[in-house]
CSV table of C-alpha atoms and ligand atoms in Angstrom, one decimal:
chain,number,residue,atom,x,y,z
A,1,MET,CA,50.8,135.2,112.0
A,2,ALA,CA,50.1,136.8,108.6
A,3,PHE,CA,48.3,135.3,105.7
A,4,PRO,CA,45.9,133.4,105.6
A,5,ILE,CA,44.8,134.6,109.1
A,6,HIS,CA,45.0,138.2,108.0
A,7,ARG,CA,43.3,139.3,104.9
A,8,PRO,CA,43.1,143.1,104.8
A,9,ARG,CA,40.7,142.8,101.8
A,10,ARG,CA,38.0,141.7,104.3
A,11,LEU,CA,37.6,145.4,105.2
A,12,ARG,CA,37.3,146.4,101.6
A,13,LEU,CA,34.5,144.0,100.8
A,14,ASN,CA,31.8,146.6,100.1
A,15,LYS,CA,31.2,150.3,100.1
A,16,THR,CA,29.6,150.3,103.6
A,17,ILE,CA,32.4,148.5,105.2
A,18,ARG,CA,34.9,150.7,103.4
A,19,ASN,CA,33.2,153.8,104.7
A,20,MET,CA,33.2,152.4,108.2
A,21,VAL,CA,36.9,152.0,108.3
A,22,ARG,CA,37.8,155.2,106.4
A,23,GLU,CA,40.4,157.1,108.4
A,24,THR,CA,40.1,160.5,106.7
A,25,LEU,CA,36.9,162.4,106.0
A,26,LEU,CA,37.1,165.5,103.9
A,27,THR,CA,34.4,168.2,104.5
A,28,PRO,CA,33.9,171.7,103.1
A,29,ASN,CA,34.9,172.9,106.6
A,30,ASP,CA,38.5,171.9,105.8
A,31,PHE,CA,38.8,174.5,103.0
A,32,ILE,CA,40.1,178.0,102.8
A,33,TYR,CA,39.2,179.6,99.5
A,34,PRO,CA,41.8,182.0,98.0
A,35,LEU,CA,40.4,185.0,96.1
A,36,PHE,CA,42.1,187.8,94.1
A,37,VAL,CA,40.6,191.2,94.6
A,38,THR,CA,41.2,194.0,92.1
A,39,PHE,CA,40.1,197.6,91.7
A,40,GLY,CA,37.1,198.8,89.6
A,41,LYS,CA,33.5,197.6,89.5
A,42,GLY,CA,31.8,194.7,87.9
A,43,VAL,CA,35.2,193.2,87.1
A,44,LYS,CA,35.5,189.4,86.8
A,45,LYS,CA,38.6,188.8,84.7
A,46,LYS,CA,39.6,185.2,83.9
A,47,ILE,CA,43.1,184.1,84.9
A,48,SER,CA,44.3,182.2,81.9
A,49,SER,CA,46.8,180.0,83.7
A,50,MET,CA,44.2,179.1,86.4
A,51,PRO,CA,41.0,178.1,84.7
A,52,GLY,CA,38.0,178.7,87.0
A,53,CYS,CA,39.8,181.5,88.9
A,54,PHE,CA,39.3,185.2,88.4
A,55,GLN,CA,40.5,188.6,89.4
A,56,MET,CA,37.4,190.2,90.9
A,57,SER,CA,36.4,193.7,92.0
A,58,VAL,CA,34.9,194.2,95.5
A,59,ASP,CA,31.3,193.8,94.3
A,60,GLU,CA,32.1,190.5,92.6
A,61,ILE,CA,34.1,189.2,95.5
A,62,VAL,CA,31.2,189.7,97.8
A,63,LYS,CA,29.0,187.5,95.6
A,64,GLU,CA,31.7,184.8,95.5
A,65,ALA,CA,32.1,185.0,99.2
A,66,GLN,CA,28.4,184.5,99.7
A,67,SER,CA,28.4,181.4,97.5
A,68,ALA,CA,31.4,180.0,99.3
A,69,TYR,CA,29.7,180.4,102.7
A,70,LYS,CA,26.5,178.8,101.4
A,71,LEU,CA,28.5,175.7,100.4
A,72,GLY,CA,29.9,175.4,103.9
A,73,ILE,CA,33.3,176.8,103.3
A,74,PRO,CA,34.2,178.6,106.5
A,75,ALA,CA,37.0,181.0,105.3
A,76,ILE,CA,38.4,182.8,102.4
A,77,ILE,CA,41.9,184.3,102.0
A,78,LEU,CA,42.3,187.6,100.1
A,79,PHE,CA,45.1,188.7,97.8
A,80,GLY,CA,45.1,192.2,96.5
A,81,ILE,CA,45.9,193.5,93.1
A,82,PRO,CA,46.3,197.3,93.6
A,83,GLU,CA,45.8,200.0,91.0
A,84,HIS,CA,49.4,201.2,91.4
A,85,LYS,CA,52.6,199.8,92.8
A,86,ASP,CA,55.6,201.6,94.2
A,87,GLU,CA,58.9,200.9,96.0
A,88,LYS,CA,57.3,201.1,99.4
A,89,GLY,CA,54.2,199.1,98.7
A,90,THR,CA,52.0,202.0,99.9
A,91,GLU,CA,48.8,200.4,98.7
A,92,ALA,CA,49.4,197.4,101.1
A,93,TYR,CA,48.5,199.6,104.1
A,94,ASN,CA,46.2,202.1,102.5
A,95,PRO,CA,43.0,202.1,104.6
A,96,LYS,CA,41.2,202.6,101.3
A,97,GLY,CA,43.1,199.8,99.4
A,98,VAL,CA,41.4,197.0,97.5
A,99,VAL,CA,41.8,194.4,100.2
A,100,GLN,CA,40.7,196.8,103.0
A,101,LYS,CA,37.6,197.6,101.0
A,102,ALA,CA,36.9,194.0,100.2
A,103,ILE,CA,37.2,193.0,103.9
A,104,LYS,CA,34.6,195.6,104.9
A,105,ALA,CA,32.2,194.7,102.1
A,106,ILE,CA,32.4,190.9,102.8
A,107,LYS,CA,32.1,191.3,106.6
A,108,ASP,CA,29.1,193.5,106.0
A,109,LYS,CA,27.2,190.9,103.8
A,110,VAL,CA,28.6,187.6,105.2
A,111,PRO,CA,29.6,188.4,108.7
A,112,ASP,CA,30.1,184.8,109.8
A,113,LEU,CA,32.5,184.0,107.0
A,114,VAL,CA,36.1,184.1,108.3
A,115,VAL,CA,38.1,186.6,106.3
A,116,ILE,CA,41.8,185.9,106.2
A,117,THR,CA,44.2,188.3,104.5
A,118,ASP,CA,47.5,187.5,102.9
A,119,VAL,CA,50.1,189.8,104.3
A,120,CYS,CA,53.0,190.4,101.9
A,121,MET,CA,54.5,193.2,99.9
A,122,CYS,CA,55.1,191.5,96.6
A,123,GLU,CA,51.8,192.4,95.0
A,124,TYR,CA,52.3,196.1,96.0
A,125,MET,CA,55.9,196.6,95.2
A,126,SER,CA,56.9,197.9,91.7
A,127,HIS,CA,59.8,195.3,91.7
A,128,GLY,CA,57.6,192.4,92.8
A,129,HIS,CA,59.7,191.3,95.7
A,130,CYS,CA,58.3,190.5,99.2
A,131,GLY,CA,60.4,193.2,100.9
A,132,ILE,CA,62.2,196.5,100.6
A,133,VAL,CA,64.9,196.4,98.0
A,134,LYS,CA,68.2,198.2,98.2
A,135,LYS,CA,71.1,197.6,95.8
A,136,GLY,CA,69.5,194.4,94.6
A,137,GLN,CA,69.2,193.0,98.1
A,138,ILE,CA,65.8,192.2,99.8
A,139,LEU,CA,66.2,193.8,103.2
A,140,ASN,CA,64.7,192.0,106.2
A,141,ASP,CA,64.5,194.3,109.2
A,142,PRO,CA,63.1,197.4,107.5
A,143,THR,CA,60.5,195.3,105.8
A,144,LEU,CA,59.1,194.2,109.2
A,145,GLU,CA,57.6,197.6,109.8
A,146,LEU,CA,55.7,197.6,106.5
A,147,LEU,CA,54.4,194.1,107.1
A,148,ALA,CA,53.2,195.0,110.5
A,149,LYS,CA,51.5,198.2,109.2
A,150,GLU,CA,49.8,196.1,106.5
A,151,ALA,CA,48.5,193.6,109.0
A,152,LEU,CA,47.2,196.3,111.3
A,153,SER,CA,45.4,198.0,108.4
A,154,HIS,CA,43.7,194.7,107.6
A,155,ALA,CA,42.8,194.3,111.2
A,156,ARG,CA,41.3,197.8,111.3
A,157,ALA,CA,39.3,197.0,108.2
A,158,GLY,CA,37.8,194.1,110.0
A,159,ALA,CA,39.8,191.0,109.0
A,160,ASP,CA,39.4,188.0,111.2
A,161,ILE,CA,42.9,186.5,110.7
A,162,VAL,CA,46.1,187.8,109.1
A,163,ALA,CA,48.5,185.4,107.3
A,164,PRO,CA,52.0,186.7,106.5
A,165,SER,CA,53.5,185.0,103.5
A,166,ASP,CA,56.7,187.0,103.0
A,167,MET,CA,59.3,184.8,104.8
A,168,MET,CA,61.1,187.7,106.4
A,169,ASP,CA,62.7,186.7,109.8
A,170,GLY,CA,60.9,188.0,112.8
A,171,ARG,CA,57.8,189.2,111.1
A,172,ILE,CA,55.4,187.2,113.3
A,173,MET,CA,56.7,189.0,116.4
A,174,ALA,CA,56.7,192.4,114.6
A,175,ILE,CA,53.0,191.8,113.6
A,176,ARG,CA,52.0,190.4,117.0
A,177,ASP,CA,53.5,193.4,118.8
A,178,LEU,CA,51.8,196.0,116.6
A,179,LEU,CA,48.4,194.2,116.7
A,180,ASP,CA,48.6,193.9,120.5
A,181,ALA,CA,49.6,197.5,120.9
A,182,ASN,CA,46.5,198.6,118.9
A,183,GLY,CA,43.9,196.5,120.7
A,184,PHE,CA,44.0,193.4,118.5
A,185,LYS,CA,45.5,191.0,121.0
A,186,ASP,CA,42.8,188.4,120.1
A,187,MET,CA,43.4,188.4,116.4
A,188,PRO,CA,45.0,185.1,115.3
A,189,ILE,CA,48.0,184.9,113.0
A,190,ILE,CA,48.4,182.1,110.4
A,191,SER,CA,52.1,182.0,109.6
A,192,TYR,CA,53.3,180.8,106.2
A,193,ALA,CA,56.0,179.2,108.3
A,194,ALA,CA,57.6,176.7,105.9
A,195,LYS,CA,57.2,178.4,102.6
A,196,TYR,CA,59.5,177.0,99.9
A,197,SER,CA,61.0,178.8,96.9
A,198,SER,CA,58.8,176.9,94.5
A,199,ALA,CA,58.2,176.8,90.7
A,200,PHE,CA,54.7,175.7,91.6
A,201,TYR,CA,53.8,179.4,92.3
A,202,GLY,CA,54.1,180.2,88.5
A,203,PRO,CA,50.4,180.6,87.7
A,204,PHE,CA,49.7,182.6,90.9
A,205,ARG,CA,52.2,185.2,89.8
A,206,GLU,CA,50.2,185.8,86.7
A,207,ALA,CA,47.0,185.9,88.8
A,208,ALA,CA,48.4,188.3,91.4
A,209,GLU,CA,50.7,190.2,89.0
A,210,SER,CA,53.6,189.7,91.4
A,211,THR,CA,56.5,188.2,89.4
A,212,PRO,CA,59.8,189.6,90.6
A,213,SER,CA,61.2,192.0,88.0
A,214,PHE,CA,64.8,190.7,88.8
A,215,GLY,CA,66.3,187.7,90.4
A,216,ASP,CA,64.2,185.2,92.4
A,217,ARG,CA,62.9,184.6,95.9
A,218,LYS,CA,65.7,182.2,97.0
A,219,SER,CA,67.3,184.5,99.5
A,220,TYR,CA,64.1,184.5,101.6
A,221,GLN,CA,62.0,181.4,100.7
A,222,MET,CA,63.2,178.0,101.7
A,223,ASP,CA,65.2,175.6,99.6
A,224,PRO,CA,62.9,172.7,98.4
A,225,ALA,CA,65.7,170.3,99.3
A,226,ASN,CA,65.4,171.0,103.0
A,227,ARG,CA,63.3,169.1,105.5
A,228,ARG,CA,64.8,169.7,109.0
A,229,GLU,CA,64.9,173.4,108.3
A,230,ALA,CA,61.1,173.5,108.1
A,231,LEU,CA,60.9,172.4,111.7
A,232,LYS,CA,63.2,175.2,112.7
A,233,GLU,CA,61.1,177.8,110.8
A,234,VAL,CA,57.9,176.5,112.4
A,235,ALA,CA,59.4,176.4,115.9
A,236,LEU,CA,60.6,180.1,115.5
A,237,ASP,CA,57.2,181.2,114.3
A,238,ILE,CA,55.4,179.5,117.1
A,239,GLU,CA,57.8,181.1,119.6
A,240,GLU,CA,57.0,184.5,118.0
A,241,GLY,CA,53.3,183.9,118.5
A,242,ALA,CA,51.9,182.1,115.4
A,243,ASP,CA,48.6,180.5,116.2
A,244,ILE,CA,48.4,178.3,113.1
A,245,VAL,CA,51.4,177.3,110.9
A,246,MET,CA,51.3,176.6,107.2
A,247,VAL,CA,53.3,174.4,104.8
A,248,LYS,CA,53.5,175.6,101.2
A,249,PRO,CA,53.3,174.2,98.6
A,250,ALA,CA,51.4,171.1,99.7
A,251,LEU,CA,51.6,168.2,97.2
A,252,SER,CA,55.3,167.8,96.9
A,253,TYR,CA,55.7,168.6,100.6
A,254,MET,CA,53.6,166.1,102.3
A,255,ASP,CA,56.6,164.9,104.3
A,256,ILE,CA,56.9,168.4,105.7
A,257,ILE,CA,53.1,168.5,106.6
A,258,SER,CA,53.5,165.2,108.3
A,259,ASP,CA,56.6,166.2,110.2
A,260,VAL,CA,55.1,169.5,111.4
A,261,LYS,CA,51.9,167.8,112.5
A,262,ASP,CA,53.9,165.2,114.5
A,263,THR,CA,56.2,167.7,116.1
A,264,PHE,CA,54.0,170.6,117.1
A,265,ASP,CA,50.6,171.0,118.8
A,266,VAL,CA,49.3,173.9,116.8
A,267,PRO,CA,46.9,173.5,113.8
A,268,VAL,CA,48.6,173.0,110.5
A,269,ALA,CA,47.4,174.5,107.2
A,270,ALA,CA,48.6,173.3,103.8
A,271,TYR,CA,48.5,175.5,100.7
A,272,ASN,CA,47.5,173.5,97.6
A,273,VAL,CA,49.1,176.1,95.4
A,274,SER,CA,48.4,177.4,91.9
A,275,GLY,CA,50.7,175.1,90.0
A,276,GLU,CA,49.2,172.1,91.7
A,277,TYR,CA,45.8,173.3,90.7
A,278,SER,CA,46.7,174.2,87.1
A,279,MET,CA,48.3,170.8,86.5
A,280,VAL,CA,45.1,169.1,87.4
A,281,LYS,CA,43.1,171.5,85.2
A,282,ALA,CA,45.5,171.1,82.2
A,283,ALA,CA,45.6,167.3,82.4
A,284,ALA,CA,41.8,167.2,82.7
A,285,LYS,CA,41.5,169.4,79.6
A,286,MET,CA,43.6,167.0,77.7
A,287,GLY,CA,41.4,164.2,78.8
A,288,TRP,CA,44.2,162.4,80.6
A,289,ILE,CA,42.8,162.3,84.1
A,290,ASP,CA,39.4,162.3,85.8
A,291,GLU,CA,39.5,165.8,87.2
A,292,LYS,CA,37.0,165.4,90.0
A,293,LYS,CA,38.5,162.2,91.3
A,294,VAL,CA,42.1,163.5,91.1
A,295,MET,CA,41.0,166.7,92.9
A,296,MET,CA,39.3,164.8,95.7
A,297,GLU,CA,42.2,162.3,96.0
A,298,ILE,CA,44.7,165.2,96.4
A,299,LEU,CA,42.6,167.0,99.0
A,300,THR,CA,42.0,163.9,101.0
A,301,SER,CA,45.7,163.0,100.9
A,302,LEU,CA,46.6,166.4,102.2
A,303,LYS,CA,44.3,165.9,105.1
A,304,ARG,CA,45.6,162.4,105.7
A,305,ALA,CA,49.2,163.8,105.7
A,306,GLY,CA,48.2,166.0,108.6
A,307,ALA,CA,46.6,169.2,107.3
A,308,ASP,CA,43.9,170.6,109.6
A,309,MET,CA,43.0,173.1,106.9
A,310,ILE,CA,43.6,173.3,103.2
A,311,LEU,CA,44.0,176.5,101.1
A,312,THR,CA,42.8,175.5,97.7
A,313,TYR,CA,41.4,177.0,94.5
A,314,HIS,CA,39.4,173.8,94.2
A,315,ALA,CA,37.4,174.7,97.3
A,316,MET,CA,34.1,175.5,95.6
A,317,GLU,CA,34.2,172.5,93.2
A,318,ALA,CA,35.2,170.2,96.0
A,319,ALA,CA,32.5,171.5,98.3
A,320,LYS,CA,30.0,170.8,95.5
A,321,GLU,CA,31.3,167.4,95.1
A,322,LEU,CA,31.0,166.7,98.8
A,323,GLU,CA,27.4,167.8,98.7
A,324,LYS,CA,26.5,165.0,96.3
B,401,PBG,C1,53.0,186.0,98.1
B,401,PBG,C2,52.4,184.7,97.8
B,401,PBG,C3,52.7,183.8,96.8
B,401,PBG,C4,51.7,182.8,96.9
B,401,PBG,C5,50.9,183.1,98.0
B,401,PBG,N1,51.4,184.3,98.6
B,401,PBG,C6,53.6,183.8,95.7
B,401,PBG,C7,55.0,183.9,95.9
B,401,PBG,O1,55.6,183.7,97.0
B,401,PBG,O2,55.7,184.1,94.8
B,401,PBG,C8,51.6,181.6,96.0
B,401,PBG,C9,50.2,181.0,95.9
B,401,PBG,C10,50.0,180.0,94.8
B,401,PBG,O3,50.9,179.7,94.0
B,401,PBG,O4,48.9,179.5,94.8
B,401,PBG,N2,54.2,186.0,98.7
């Protein structure tokens, strides 16, 4: 029996009833806040393609981390912009690198804030690719050693969680092995498991200065047209020891978030990437959308789709919105 017995509008009658039947509740605890750490002191440099985001030196990052924690955001993820880049990404595993310094400084001042680090070579390589390059090819197996070294150096600096984003095959196992062999068997790994080769990363590459100098990332990141393949990638990473798996980007990939959530029993993270963020900022600047409402709708939708945690540049603004 449908209408007139059933009238779904009854449960939308007023705000209190709507709140009672709301299925998805967003809280600041859902957010992971990405931060870009650079060398120097007192640096807080605007990223023009990502209004509201900055490249910050260690001292500035610490302040931002404190504010995030005060707003109830449980975790940040750090991306490094090193002083110099080379063909081996040396700065990625330099114990005195920018990320390593930032981890120590943050853990010193805000010990309960969870510090996650992005583990990837692209920001540290002169060519901007996520792995070792030989004759125009991005080599998988030799890159694993560098990634594992990078993860270990983040662990030694005091990171709480490492998050490899490079999409090399076998890197979760390589990282797990090296961490375990060095006394970090309890350190969780968030795998960027289903990471697509996406044009939505455009603004990030300006932010992290990691645009590849030749070619693209299609030989290692996934084809946006593929859905089943995401489940294969996630299954492999869980087998290799991933504790949390990520889908990236988020907004155009909600079917993938939902599939992963339904198929596996590990927590799912979704990365609301730079292009998704900048589109909202740009449309709002033009006066075409209500920025805060669109932001909250996007974040709520990602949680509804199955994300247990959301990496988002909106984290601070959204947390403030939720405080109201
Ligand atoms: C590094 C990395 C990228 C992002 C996160 N880690 C860029 C890329 O793969 O080119 C993108 C984040 C964003 O767009 O917000 N591999």
